[in-house]
């Protein structure tokens, strides 16, 4: 009678007593305690590690997954004790490994994010933008690889033949390719962008009717921030068939304008006006001196037209506008 009262439940034909349940509870509590102690130890190590170090990235990545890995291990050990199976043998069970794999994949994904975040910070400190452009692509590829490898290991531990599974995917490869042709086209588009490098992150580009600054180049799409502060997402496949005007690649910025002089002006005054404009341009070091045009060109409908064609050395829009304004004001003073 006492044995029946002590029995809590049955696992198969084996009765589970209060003592057995207590043992399992102690094992689970022990795993939680071990998780807490390990977290404290890792926190102490992290405090002595640089925030942008690999060791710091590993420690921060372990924070969440480690607790679940130890908790599942504790529950599994408790189960092994209930069914009187050797712990060493049970911990090598494919079922146990399959239960732990999701948390290992979680850790690997967190580690990928943390490591690429470190790389992104270092990339920002370099002069070029190619590494900034490469970071999100490497991050995406690494996370996809982690998930694929993790799923293959999971299927293998669950008893599936991975080779047969891959062969089955090969048979259905044509259907998958047809269904994902746009994705494949975008992937090849991203490869073309990285090889030809028509633009980089931070470049001011004009693509069709869209214009703005490149914010991100991914495996599938490129994101452009417009001057109206909206975000445009352009499929990479479209970029391989569309003309791209990269304004950031300008070596100089053009000034092109027509100055109208009244018909009261004499030929001598027109010549003096042309020479005065040339003197202003030659005197300004912000203007390219290798090529410029200042000529009386037309008898306009209501004015005698002087054509001015020159280039500023700066290509920045704000600096260019300031130079242009100061030149025009000086033209007005001299004329």
Coordinates of N, CA and C in Angstrom, one line a residue, residues 203-204 246-252:
X203 N 27.3 56.2 -51.9 CA 27.3 56.9 -53.2 C 25.9 57.5 -53.5
X204 N 26.0 58.6 -54.2 CA 24.8 59.2 -54.7 C 24.5 58.7 -56.1
X246 N 26.1 57.3 -61.5 CA 26.8 57.5 -60.2 C 27.3 58.9 -60.1
X247 N 26.6 59.8 -59.4 CA 27.0 61.2 -59.3 C 28.2 61.3 -58.4
X248 N 28.4 60.4 -57.5 CA 29.5 60.4 -56.6 C 30.9 60.2 -57.3
X249 N 30.8 59.7 -58.5 CA 32.1 59.4 -59.2 C 32.5 60.6 -60.1
X250 N 31.8 61.7 -59.9 CA 32.2 62.9 -60.7 C 33.6 63.4 -60.1
X251 N 34.5 63.8 -61.0 CA 35.7 64.4 -60.6 C 35.6 65.9 -60.4
X252 N 34.7 66.5 -61.1 CA 34.4 67.9 -61.0 C 32.9 68.1 -61.2

